[in-house]
Short mmCIF file of C-alpha atoms and ligand atoms in Angstrom, two decimals:
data_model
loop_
_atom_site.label_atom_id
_atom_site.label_comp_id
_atom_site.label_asym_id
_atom_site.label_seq_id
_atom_site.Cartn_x
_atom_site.Cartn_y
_atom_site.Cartn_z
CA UNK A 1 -2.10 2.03 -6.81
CA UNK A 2 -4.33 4.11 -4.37
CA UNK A 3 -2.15 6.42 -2.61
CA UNK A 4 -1.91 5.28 0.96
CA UNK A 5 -4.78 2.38 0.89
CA UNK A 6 -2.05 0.27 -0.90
CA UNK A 7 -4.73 -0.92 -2.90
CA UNK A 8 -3.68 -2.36 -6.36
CA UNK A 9 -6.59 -1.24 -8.92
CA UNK A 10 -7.68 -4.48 -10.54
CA UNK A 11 -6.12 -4.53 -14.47
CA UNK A 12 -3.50 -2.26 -13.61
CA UNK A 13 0.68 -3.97 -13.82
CA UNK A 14 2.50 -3.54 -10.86
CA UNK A 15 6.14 -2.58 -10.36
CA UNK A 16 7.44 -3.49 -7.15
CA UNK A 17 10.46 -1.29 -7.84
CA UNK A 18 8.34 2.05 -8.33
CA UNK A 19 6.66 1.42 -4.72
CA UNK A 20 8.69 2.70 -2.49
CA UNK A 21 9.15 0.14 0.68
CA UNK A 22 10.62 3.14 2.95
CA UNK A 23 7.10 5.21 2.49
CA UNK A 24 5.27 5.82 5.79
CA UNK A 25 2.23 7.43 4.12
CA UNK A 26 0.55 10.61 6.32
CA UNK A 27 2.25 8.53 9.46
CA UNK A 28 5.54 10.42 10.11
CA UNK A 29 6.85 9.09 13.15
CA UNK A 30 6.78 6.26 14.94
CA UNK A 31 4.79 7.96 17.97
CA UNK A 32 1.89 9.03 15.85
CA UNK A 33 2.27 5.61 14.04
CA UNK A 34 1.38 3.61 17.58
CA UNK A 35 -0.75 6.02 18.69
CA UNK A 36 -3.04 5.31 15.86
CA UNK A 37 -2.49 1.50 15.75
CA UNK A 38 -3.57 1.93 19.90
CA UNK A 39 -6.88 3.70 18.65
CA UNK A 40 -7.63 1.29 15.79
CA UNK A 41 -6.72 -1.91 17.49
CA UNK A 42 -9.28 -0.75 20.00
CA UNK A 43 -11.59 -0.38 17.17
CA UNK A 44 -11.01 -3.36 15.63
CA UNK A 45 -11.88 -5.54 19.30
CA UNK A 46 -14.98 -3.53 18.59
CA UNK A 47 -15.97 -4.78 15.54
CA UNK A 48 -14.51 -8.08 16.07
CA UNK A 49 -17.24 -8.55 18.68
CA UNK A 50 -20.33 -7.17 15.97
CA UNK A 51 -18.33 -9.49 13.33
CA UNK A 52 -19.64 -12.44 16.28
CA UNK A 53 -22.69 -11.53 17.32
CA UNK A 54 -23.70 -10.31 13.58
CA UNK A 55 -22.53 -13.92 12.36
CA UNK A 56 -22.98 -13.91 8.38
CA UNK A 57 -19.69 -12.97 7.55
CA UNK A 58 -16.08 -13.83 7.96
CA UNK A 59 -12.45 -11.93 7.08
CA UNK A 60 -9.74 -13.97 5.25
CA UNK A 61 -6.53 -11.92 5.84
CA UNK A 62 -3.93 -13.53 3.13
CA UNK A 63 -0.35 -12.52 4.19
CA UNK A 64 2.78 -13.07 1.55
CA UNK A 65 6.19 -11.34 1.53
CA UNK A 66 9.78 -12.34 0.91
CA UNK A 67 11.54 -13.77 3.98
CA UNK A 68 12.39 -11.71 6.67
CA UNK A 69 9.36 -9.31 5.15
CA UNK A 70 7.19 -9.34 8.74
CA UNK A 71 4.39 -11.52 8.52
CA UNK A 72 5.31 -12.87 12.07
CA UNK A 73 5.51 -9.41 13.25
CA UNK A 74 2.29 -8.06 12.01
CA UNK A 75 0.57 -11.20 13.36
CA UNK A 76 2.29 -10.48 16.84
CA UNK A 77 1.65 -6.92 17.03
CA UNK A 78 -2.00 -6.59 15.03
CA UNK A 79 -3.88 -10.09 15.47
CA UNK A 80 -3.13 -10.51 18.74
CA UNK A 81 -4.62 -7.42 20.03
CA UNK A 82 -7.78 -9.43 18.97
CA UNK A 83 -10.17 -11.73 20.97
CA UNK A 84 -8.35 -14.98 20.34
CA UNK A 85 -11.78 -17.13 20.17
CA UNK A 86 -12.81 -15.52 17.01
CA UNK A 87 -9.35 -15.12 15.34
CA UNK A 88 -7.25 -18.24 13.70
CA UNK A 89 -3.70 -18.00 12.42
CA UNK A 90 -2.77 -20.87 9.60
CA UNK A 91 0.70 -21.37 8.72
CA UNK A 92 1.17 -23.10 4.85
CA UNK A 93 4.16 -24.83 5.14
CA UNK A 94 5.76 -27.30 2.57
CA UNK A 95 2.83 -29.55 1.60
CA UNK A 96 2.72 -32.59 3.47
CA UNK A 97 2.61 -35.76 1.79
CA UNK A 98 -1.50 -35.78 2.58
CA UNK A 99 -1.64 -32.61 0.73
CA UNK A 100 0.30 -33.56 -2.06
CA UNK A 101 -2.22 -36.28 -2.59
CA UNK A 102 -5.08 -33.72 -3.16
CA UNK A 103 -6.01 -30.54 -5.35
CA UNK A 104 -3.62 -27.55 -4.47
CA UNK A 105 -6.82 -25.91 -3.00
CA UNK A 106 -7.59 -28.68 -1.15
CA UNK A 107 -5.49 -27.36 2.67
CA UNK A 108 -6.86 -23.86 1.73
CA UNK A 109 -10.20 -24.19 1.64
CA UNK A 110 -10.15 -26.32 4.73
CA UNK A 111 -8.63 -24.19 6.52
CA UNK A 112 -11.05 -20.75 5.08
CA UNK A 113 -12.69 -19.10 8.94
CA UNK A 114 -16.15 -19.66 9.96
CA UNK A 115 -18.83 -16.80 10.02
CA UNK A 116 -17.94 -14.57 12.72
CA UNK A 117 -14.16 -14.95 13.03
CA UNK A 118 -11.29 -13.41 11.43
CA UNK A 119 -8.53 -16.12 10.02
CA UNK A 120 -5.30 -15.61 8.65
CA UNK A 121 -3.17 -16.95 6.47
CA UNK A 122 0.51 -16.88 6.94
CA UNK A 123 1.52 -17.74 3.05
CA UNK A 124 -1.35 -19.20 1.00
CA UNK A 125 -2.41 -20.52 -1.73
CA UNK A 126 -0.06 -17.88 -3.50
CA UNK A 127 2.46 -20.10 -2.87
CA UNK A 128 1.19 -22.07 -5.66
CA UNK A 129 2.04 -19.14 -8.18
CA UNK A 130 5.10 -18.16 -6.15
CA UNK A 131 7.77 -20.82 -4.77
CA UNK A 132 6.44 -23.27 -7.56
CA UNK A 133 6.38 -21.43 -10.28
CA UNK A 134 10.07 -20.28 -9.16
CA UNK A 135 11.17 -23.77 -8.78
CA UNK A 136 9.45 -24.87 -11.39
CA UNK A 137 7.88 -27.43 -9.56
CA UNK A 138 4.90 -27.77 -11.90
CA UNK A 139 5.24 -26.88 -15.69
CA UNK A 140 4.24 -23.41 -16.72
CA UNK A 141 0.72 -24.13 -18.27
CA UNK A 142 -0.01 -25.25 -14.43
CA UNK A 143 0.83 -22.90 -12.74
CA UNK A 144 -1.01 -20.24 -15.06
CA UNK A 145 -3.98 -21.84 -14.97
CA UNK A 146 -3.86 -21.26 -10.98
CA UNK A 147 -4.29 -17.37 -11.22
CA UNK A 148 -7.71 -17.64 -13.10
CA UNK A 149 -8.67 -20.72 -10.83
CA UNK A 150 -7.37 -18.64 -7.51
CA UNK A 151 -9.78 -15.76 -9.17
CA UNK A 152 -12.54 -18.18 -9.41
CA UNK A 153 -12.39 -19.52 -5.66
CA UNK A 154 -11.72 -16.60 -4.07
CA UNK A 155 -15.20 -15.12 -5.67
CA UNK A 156 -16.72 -18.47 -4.40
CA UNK A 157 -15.86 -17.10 -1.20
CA UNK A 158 -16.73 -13.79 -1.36
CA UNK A 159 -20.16 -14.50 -2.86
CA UNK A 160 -20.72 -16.73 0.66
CA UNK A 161 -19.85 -14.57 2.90
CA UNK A 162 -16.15 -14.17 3.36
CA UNK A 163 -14.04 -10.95 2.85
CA UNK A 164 -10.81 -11.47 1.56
CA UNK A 165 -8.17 -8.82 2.72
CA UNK A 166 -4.92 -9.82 0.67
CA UNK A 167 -1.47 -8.01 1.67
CA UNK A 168 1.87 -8.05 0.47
CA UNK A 169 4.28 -7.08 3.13
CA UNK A 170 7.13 -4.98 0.67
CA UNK A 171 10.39 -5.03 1.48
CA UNK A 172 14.06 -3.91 -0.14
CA UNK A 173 16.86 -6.66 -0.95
CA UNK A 174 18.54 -4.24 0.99
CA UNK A 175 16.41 -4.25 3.76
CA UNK A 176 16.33 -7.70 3.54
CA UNK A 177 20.17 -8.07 3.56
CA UNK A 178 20.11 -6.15 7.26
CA UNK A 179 17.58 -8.13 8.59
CA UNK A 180 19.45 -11.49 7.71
CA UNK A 181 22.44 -10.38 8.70
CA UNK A 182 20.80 -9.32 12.06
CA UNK A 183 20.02 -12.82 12.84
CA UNK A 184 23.52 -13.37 12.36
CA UNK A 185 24.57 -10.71 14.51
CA UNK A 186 21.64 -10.44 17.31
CA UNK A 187 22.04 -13.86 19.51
CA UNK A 188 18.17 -13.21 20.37
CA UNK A 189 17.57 -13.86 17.13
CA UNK A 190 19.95 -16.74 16.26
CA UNK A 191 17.12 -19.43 16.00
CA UNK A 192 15.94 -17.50 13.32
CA UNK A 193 18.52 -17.64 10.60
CA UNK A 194 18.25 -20.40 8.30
CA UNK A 195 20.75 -20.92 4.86
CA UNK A 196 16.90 -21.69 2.78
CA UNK A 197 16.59 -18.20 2.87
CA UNK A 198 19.86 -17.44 1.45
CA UNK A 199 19.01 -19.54 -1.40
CA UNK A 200 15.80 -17.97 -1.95
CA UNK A 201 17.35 -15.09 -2.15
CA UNK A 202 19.42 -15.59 -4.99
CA UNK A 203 16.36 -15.78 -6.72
CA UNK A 204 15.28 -12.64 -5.83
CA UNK A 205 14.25 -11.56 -9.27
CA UNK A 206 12.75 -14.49 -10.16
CA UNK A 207 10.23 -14.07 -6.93
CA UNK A 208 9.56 -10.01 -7.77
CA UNK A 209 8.23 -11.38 -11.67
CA UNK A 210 6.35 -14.17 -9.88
CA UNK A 211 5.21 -11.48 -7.16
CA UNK A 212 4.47 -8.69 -9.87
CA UNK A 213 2.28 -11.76 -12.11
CA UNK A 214 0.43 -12.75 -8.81
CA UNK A 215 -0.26 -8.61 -7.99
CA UNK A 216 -1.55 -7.85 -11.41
CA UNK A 217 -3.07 -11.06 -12.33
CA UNK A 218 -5.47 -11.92 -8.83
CA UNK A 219 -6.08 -8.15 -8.07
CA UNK A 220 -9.91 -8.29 -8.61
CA UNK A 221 -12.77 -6.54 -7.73
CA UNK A 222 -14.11 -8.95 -5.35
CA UNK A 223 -10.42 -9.39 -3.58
CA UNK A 224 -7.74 -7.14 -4.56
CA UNK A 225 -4.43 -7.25 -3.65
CA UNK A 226 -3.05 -4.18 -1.57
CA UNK A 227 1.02 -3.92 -1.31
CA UNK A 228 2.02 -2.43 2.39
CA UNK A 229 5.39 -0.65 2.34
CA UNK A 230 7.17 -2.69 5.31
CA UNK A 231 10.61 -1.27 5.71
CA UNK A 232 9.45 0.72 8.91
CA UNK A 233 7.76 -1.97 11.07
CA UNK A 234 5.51 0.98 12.54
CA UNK A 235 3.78 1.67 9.34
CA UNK A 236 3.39 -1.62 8.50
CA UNK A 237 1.53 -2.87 11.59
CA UNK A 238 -0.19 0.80 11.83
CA UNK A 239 -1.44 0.18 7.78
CA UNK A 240 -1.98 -3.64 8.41
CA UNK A 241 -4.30 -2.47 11.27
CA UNK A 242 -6.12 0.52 9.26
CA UNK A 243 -7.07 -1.55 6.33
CA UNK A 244 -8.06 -4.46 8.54
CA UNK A 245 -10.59 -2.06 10.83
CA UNK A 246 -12.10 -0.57 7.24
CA UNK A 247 -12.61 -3.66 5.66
CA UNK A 248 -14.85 -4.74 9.15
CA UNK A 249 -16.48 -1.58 8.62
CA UNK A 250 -17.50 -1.76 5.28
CA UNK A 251 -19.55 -4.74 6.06
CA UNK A 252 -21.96 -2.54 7.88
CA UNK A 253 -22.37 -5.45 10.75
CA UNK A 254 -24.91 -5.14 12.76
CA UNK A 255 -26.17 -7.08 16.32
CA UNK A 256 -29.29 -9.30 15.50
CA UNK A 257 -32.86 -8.41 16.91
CA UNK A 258 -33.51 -10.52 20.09
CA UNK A 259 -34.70 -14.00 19.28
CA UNK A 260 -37.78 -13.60 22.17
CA UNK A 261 -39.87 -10.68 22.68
CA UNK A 262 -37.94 -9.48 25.43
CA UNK A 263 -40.63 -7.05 27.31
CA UNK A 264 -42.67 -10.08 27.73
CA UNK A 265 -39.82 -12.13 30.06
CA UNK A 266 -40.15 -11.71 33.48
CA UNK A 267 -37.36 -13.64 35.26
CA UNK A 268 -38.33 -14.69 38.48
P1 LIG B 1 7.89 -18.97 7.24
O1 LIG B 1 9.04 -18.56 6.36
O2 LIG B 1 6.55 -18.75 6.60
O3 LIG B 1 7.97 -18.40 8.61
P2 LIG B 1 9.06 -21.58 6.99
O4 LIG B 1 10.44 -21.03 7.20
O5 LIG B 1 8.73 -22.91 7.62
O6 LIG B 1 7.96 -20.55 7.46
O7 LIG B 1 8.82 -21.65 5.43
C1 LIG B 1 7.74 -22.29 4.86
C2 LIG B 1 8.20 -22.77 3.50
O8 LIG B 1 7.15 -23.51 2.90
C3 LIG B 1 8.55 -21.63 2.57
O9 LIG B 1 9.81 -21.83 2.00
C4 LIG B 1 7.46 -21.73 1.50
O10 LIG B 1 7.88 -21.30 0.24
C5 LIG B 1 7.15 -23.20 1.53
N1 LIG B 1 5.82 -23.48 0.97
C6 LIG B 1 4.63 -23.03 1.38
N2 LIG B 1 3.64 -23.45 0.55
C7 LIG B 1 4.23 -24.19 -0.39
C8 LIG B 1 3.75 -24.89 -1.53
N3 LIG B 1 2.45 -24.92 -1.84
N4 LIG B 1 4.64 -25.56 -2.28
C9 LIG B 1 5.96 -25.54 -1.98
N5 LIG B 1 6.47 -24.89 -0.93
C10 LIG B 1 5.64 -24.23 -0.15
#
């Protein structure tokens, strides 16, 4: 992995247990942590605009973690600094019966941004190599199949236009252990605390293999998978942010020329 991009190198095997979920990268404290989320968010409403006017592109941000691992949070504190027109959160839920009826791709794609905004995707189509395969709600050769099929569609996507920013939010069973007992504990956040997650927990190992497969196997050039240390909320949102305002800069966006010839307009 790329020290401090979080990028995993396309080929390479990941072990979630030899990335350390505690590391804050050059971000040492919480004050320089916000201070440069303040800077980059501004940025990023920057660039959001150019994305607009510039039109040809869009940015996919895919967003997986265990429970409790702070998708919610980094939606709250990062997306929402952003203009709100150009900027679409999808939640992927248990299919629906609708869904179940179609391709597993089928709510994705539908759901992919326009040119010129930003979506994201709270859980994906990683679910389909994830809580399935842990379940076993499909047999194995379907569920393997998915990873060269995700592979396929996300270059589909890439070739037309859309970026696809892909982050794993990594967390601790530790730290995940405090942060479900805190909705125990904290009555502000009762509402949260459901006994699925307990269950899911128990399969903890079973969702790290799944996790590690998904990492390794859909880490491509085209869309690779980057894995966020999230015990410390401030890095997280602070490296959700940085890698969000790079990937708008690398597409070198640009306002387009003036459809008239402007210095011929006189407006009366
Ligand atoms: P979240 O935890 O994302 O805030 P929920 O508590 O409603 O939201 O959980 C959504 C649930 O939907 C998760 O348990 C997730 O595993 C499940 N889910 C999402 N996609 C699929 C899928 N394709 N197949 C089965 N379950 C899925």
């Amino acid at each position: 992995m790329t020290k401090h991009t979080h990028r995993i190198e396309p080929g390479t095997r990941v072990h979630l247990d030899r990335i350390d979920p505690d590391d804050t990268g050059p971000l040492h404290s919480k004050e320089k942590a916000r201070a440069r989320l303040a800077e980059d968010l501004e940025e990023l409403r920057r660039l959001q605009y150019l994305l607009y006017a510039d039109g040809t592109h869009a940015v996919l941000v895919v967003l997986q973690a265990m429970d409790t691992g702070g998708k919610d949070g980094v939606i709250r504190h990062v997306m929402s600094g952003l203009n709100p027109a150009g900027c679409v959160v999808t939640s992927f839920k248990v299919p629906s019966s609708e869904e179940h009826q179609h391709d597993y791709l089928w709510r994705i794609h539908k759901a992919v941004p326009a040119r010129g905004t930003i979506g994201v995707f709270n859980r994906s189509h990683y679910e389909d190599v994830l809580v399935v395969r842990v379940h076993g709600l499909v047999p194995e050769e379907t569920w393997r199949a998915r990873y060269r099929q995700i592979n396929e569609f996300e270059r589909m996507l890439t070739e037309n236009g859309i970026s696809i920013l892909k982050i794993y939010l990594h967390i601790g069973k530790e730290e995940q252990a405090e942060r479900l007992r805190a909705r125990i504990q904290d009555p502000a956040k009762n509402w949260k605390f459901s006994m699925a997650d307990l269950e899911e927990r128990k399969r903890w190992k079973d969702y790290m293999e799944a996790f590690e497969d998904a990492l390794r196997e859909c880490s491509t050039e085209w869309a690779p998978w980057h894995v966020v240390p999230a015990t410390h909320k401030w890095y997280r949102d602070a490296a959700v942010a940085r890698l969000l305002r790079r990937r708008l800069e690398a597409l070198d966006l640009t306002t387009p020329e003036p459809r008239e010839d402007l210095a011929k307009i006189v407006i009366r």
